Every structure is written in structure tokens, then in C-alpha cells.
PDB file of C-alpha atoms in Angstrom:
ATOM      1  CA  UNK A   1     -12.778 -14.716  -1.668  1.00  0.00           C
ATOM      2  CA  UNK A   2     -10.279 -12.193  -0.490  1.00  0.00           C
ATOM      3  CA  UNK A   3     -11.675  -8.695  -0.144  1.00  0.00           C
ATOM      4  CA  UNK A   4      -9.450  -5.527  -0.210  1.00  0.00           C
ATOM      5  CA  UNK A   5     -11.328  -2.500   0.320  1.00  0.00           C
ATOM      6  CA  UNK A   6      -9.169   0.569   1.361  1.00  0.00           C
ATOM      7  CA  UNK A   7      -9.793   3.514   3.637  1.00  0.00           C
ATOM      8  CA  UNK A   8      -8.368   6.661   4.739  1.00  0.00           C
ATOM      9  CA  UNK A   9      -9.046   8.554   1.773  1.00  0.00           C
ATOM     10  CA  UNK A  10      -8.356  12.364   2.215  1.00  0.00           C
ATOM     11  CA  UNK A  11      -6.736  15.626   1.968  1.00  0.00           C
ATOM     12  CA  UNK A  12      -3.591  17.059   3.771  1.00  0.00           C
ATOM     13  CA  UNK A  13      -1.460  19.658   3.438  1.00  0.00           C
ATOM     14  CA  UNK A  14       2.378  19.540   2.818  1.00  0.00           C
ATOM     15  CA  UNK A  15       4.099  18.021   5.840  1.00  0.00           C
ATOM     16  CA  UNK A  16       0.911  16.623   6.893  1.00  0.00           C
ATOM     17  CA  UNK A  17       0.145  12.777   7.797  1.00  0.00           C
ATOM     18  CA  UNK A  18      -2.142  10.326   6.687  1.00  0.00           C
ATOM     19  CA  UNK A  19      -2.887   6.845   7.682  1.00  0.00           C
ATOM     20  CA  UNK A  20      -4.351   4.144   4.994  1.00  0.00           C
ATOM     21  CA  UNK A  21      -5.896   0.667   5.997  1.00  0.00           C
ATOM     22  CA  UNK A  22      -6.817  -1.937   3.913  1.00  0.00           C
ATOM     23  CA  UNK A  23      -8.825  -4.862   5.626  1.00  0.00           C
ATOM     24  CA  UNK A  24      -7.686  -8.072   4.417  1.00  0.00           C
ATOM     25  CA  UNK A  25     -10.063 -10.330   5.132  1.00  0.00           C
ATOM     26  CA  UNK A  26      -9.923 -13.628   3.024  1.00  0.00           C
ATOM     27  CA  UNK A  27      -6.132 -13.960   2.680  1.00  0.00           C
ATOM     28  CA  UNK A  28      -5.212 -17.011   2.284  1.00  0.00           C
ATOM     29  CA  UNK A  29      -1.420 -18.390   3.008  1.00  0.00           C
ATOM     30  CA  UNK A  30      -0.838 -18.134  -0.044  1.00  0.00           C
ATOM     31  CA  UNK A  31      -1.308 -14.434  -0.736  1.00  0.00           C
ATOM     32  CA  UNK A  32       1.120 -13.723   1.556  1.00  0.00           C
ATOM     33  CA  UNK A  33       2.520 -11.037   0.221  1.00  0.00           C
ATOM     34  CA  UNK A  34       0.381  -7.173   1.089  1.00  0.00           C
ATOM     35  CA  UNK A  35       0.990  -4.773  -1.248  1.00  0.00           C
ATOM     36  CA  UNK A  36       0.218  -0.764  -1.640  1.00  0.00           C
ATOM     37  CA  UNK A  37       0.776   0.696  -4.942  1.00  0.00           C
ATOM     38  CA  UNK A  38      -0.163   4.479  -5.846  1.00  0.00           C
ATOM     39  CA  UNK A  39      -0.990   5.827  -9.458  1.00  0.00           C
ATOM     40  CA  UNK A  40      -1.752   9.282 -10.954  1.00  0.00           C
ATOM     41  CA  UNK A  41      -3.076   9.834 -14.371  1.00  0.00           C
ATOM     42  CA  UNK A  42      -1.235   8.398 -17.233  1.00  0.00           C
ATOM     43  CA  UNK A  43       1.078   7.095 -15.362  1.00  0.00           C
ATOM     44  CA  UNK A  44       1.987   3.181 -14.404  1.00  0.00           C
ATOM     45  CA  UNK A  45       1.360   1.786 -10.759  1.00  0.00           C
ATOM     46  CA  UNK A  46       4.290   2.211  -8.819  1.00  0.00           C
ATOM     47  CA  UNK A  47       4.798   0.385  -5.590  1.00  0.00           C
ATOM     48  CA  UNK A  48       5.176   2.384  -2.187  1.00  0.00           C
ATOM     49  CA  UNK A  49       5.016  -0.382   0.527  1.00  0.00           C
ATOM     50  CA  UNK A  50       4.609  -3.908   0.765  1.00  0.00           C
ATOM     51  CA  UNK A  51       4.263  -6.558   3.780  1.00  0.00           C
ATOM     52  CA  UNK A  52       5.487 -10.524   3.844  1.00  0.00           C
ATOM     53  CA  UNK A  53       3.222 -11.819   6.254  1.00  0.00           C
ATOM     54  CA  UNK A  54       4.713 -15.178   6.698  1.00  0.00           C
ATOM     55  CA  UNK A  55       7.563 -13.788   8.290  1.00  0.00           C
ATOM     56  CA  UNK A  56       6.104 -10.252   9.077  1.00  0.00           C
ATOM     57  CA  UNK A  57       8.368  -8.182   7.018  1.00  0.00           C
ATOM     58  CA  UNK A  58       7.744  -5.025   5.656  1.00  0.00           C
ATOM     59  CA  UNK A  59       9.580  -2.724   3.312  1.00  0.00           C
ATOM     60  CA  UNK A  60       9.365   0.140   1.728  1.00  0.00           C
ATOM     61  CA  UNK A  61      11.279   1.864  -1.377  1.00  0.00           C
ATOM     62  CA  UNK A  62      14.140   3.655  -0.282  1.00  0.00           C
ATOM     63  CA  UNK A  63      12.821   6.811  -1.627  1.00  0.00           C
ATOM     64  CA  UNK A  64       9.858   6.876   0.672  1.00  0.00           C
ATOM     65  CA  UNK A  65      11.935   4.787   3.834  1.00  0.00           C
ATOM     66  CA  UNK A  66      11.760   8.128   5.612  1.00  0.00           C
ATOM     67  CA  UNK A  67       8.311   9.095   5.023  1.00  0.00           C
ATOM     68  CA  UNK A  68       6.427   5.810   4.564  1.00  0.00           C
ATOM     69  CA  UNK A  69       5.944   3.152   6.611  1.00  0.00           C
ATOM     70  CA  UNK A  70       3.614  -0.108   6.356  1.00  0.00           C
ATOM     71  CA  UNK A  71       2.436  -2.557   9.320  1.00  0.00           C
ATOM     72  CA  UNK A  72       0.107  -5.322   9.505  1.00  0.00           C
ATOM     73  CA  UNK A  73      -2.717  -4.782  12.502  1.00  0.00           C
ATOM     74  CA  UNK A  74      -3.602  -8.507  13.306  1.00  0.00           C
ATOM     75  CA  UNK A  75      -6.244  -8.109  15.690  1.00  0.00           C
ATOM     76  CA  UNK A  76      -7.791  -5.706  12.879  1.00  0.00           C
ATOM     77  CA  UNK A  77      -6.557  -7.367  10.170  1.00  0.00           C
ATOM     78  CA  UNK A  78      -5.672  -4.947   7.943  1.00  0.00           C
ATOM     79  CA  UNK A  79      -2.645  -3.415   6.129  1.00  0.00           C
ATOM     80  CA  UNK A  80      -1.551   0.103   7.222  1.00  0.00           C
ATOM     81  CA  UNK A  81       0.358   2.638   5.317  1.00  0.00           C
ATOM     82  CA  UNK A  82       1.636   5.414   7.373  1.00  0.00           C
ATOM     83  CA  UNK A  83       2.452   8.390   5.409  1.00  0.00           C
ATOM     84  CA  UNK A  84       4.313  11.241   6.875  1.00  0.00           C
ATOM     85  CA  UNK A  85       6.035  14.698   5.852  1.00  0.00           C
ATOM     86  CA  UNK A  86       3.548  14.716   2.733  1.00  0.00           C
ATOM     87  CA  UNK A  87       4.435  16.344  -0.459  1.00  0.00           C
ATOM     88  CA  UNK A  88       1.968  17.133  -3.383  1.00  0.00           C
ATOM     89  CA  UNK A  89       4.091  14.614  -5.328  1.00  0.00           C
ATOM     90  CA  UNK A  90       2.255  12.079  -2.997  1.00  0.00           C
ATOM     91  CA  UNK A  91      -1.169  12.926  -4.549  1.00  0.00           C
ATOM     92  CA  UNK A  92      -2.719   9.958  -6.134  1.00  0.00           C
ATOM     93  CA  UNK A  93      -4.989   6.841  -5.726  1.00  0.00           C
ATOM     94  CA  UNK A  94      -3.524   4.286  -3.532  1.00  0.00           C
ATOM     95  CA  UNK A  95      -4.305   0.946  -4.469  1.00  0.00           C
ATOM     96  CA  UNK A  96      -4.282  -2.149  -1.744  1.00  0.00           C
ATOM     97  CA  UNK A  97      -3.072  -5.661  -3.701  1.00  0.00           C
ATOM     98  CA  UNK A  98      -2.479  -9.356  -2.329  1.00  0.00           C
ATOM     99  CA  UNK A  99      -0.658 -11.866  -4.297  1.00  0.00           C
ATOM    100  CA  UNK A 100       1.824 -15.017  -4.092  1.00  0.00           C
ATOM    101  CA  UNK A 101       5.046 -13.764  -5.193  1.00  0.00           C
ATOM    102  CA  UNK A 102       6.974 -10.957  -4.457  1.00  0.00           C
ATOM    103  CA  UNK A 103       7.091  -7.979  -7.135  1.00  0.00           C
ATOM    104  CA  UNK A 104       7.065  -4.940  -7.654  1.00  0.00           C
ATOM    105  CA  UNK A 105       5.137  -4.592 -10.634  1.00  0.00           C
ATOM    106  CA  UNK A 106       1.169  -4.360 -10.323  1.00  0.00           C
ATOM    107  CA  UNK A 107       1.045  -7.092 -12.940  1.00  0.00           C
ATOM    108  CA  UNK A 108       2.224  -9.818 -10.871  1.00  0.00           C
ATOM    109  CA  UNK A 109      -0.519  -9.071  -7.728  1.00  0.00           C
ATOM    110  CA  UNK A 110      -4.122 -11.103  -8.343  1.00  0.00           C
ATOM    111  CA  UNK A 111      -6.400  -9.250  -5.980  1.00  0.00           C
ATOM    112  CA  UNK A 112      -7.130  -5.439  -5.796  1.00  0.00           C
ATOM    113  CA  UNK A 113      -8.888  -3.351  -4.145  1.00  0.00           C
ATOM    114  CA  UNK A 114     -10.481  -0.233  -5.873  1.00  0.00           C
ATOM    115  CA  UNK A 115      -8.674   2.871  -4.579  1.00  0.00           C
ATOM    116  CA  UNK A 116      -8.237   5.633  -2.028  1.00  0.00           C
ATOM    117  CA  UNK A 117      -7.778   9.130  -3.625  1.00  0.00           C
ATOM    118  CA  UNK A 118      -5.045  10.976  -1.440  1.00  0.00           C
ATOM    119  CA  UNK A 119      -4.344  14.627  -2.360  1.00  0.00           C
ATOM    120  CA  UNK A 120      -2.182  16.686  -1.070  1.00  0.00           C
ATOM    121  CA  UNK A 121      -1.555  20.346  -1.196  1.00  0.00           C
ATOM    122  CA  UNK A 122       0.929  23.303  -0.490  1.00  0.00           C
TER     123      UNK A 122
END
């Protein structure tokens, strides 16, 4: 059973950093693709960094390329998402997925994990 269970929850201030993990224990070859989505209130899931781990490619929107960046720690296995130069537009629950096809609509990933609240303020 594949178990996604994110960490790093917290507070920061504008410009500030914060580092999410998501163990990924369970993942089979076929979930191959890592996923981190963020939501706010009323508002869909948007994607914000995902990782291929067949081939070990990650990407980010082009939006956050300058701020955001996602690795795969596979001695820890777990996902990362680096987040640097925060704004308070960054404030909101960052989700960890896993699923078999690339996408980036929430939709398409089958496993979740259950959040990490980030805020940030000015």
C-alpha cells in the first residue's frame, strides 16, 4: 500500500524558506510519477512540482522555476519540495500525490497524502 504522509508544515515570513518531504514508501514502478500540489480555500489543486522517477526528472511550473525546486532523496526515500523567496501567495496546504501518468490535474493522481499547512506572512 503506498503511504504518503507529508512533513515540514510551518510558518515563514516573506523571503523565507521552507523545505517539504513526503516519504514514499510503497511506490511501486508503476506510480512513477511524484507529485506536489498546493490548495487554498475554494480554490482547485494546482500543481507546483512533480518528479519522474524512472528517469529522475523533475520539473516545476515556470512560474515557481525560480523559487521552487523538487528532488527525490533515495536513501530517505522521500520527495522534497524546496521552497525559497516565499510570498504570502504561497500560503496553503501542500498535498504529496503518486500516480501512473503524467498530469497536471489532481484528478488523474490515485494516492494522496493528507496535507501540510504552509503559511506565510509579510
Amino acid at each position: 500500500q503506498v503511504l504518503l504522509v507529508e512533513s515540514g508544515a510551518g510558518s515563514a515570513q516573506t523571503r523565507g524558506s521552507l523545505r517539504l518531504s513526503c516519504p514514499t514508501s510503497g511506490i511501486t514502478k508503476d506510480s512513477q510519477y511524484l507529485v506536489w500540489f498546493r490548495q487554498t480555500p475554494g480554490k482547485e489543486r494546482n500543481w507546483v512540482a512533480r518528479y519522474n522517477v524512472k528517469f529522475d526528472i523533475p520539473a516545476v511550473p515556470d512560474s515557481l522555476e525560480e523559487r521552487f525546486a523538487v528532488s527525490r532523496d533515495k536513501a530517505k526515500n522521500t520527495l522534497d519540495l524546496q521552497m525559497n523567496s516565499l510570498k504570502v501567495e504561497d500560503t496553503a496546504m501542500y498535498y504529496c500525490a503518486a500516480g501512473t501518468k503524467i498530469s497536471t490535474r489532481a484528478g488523474d493522481y490515485e494516492y494522496w497524502g493528507r496535507g501540510t499547512q504552509v503559511t506565510v506572512s509579510s
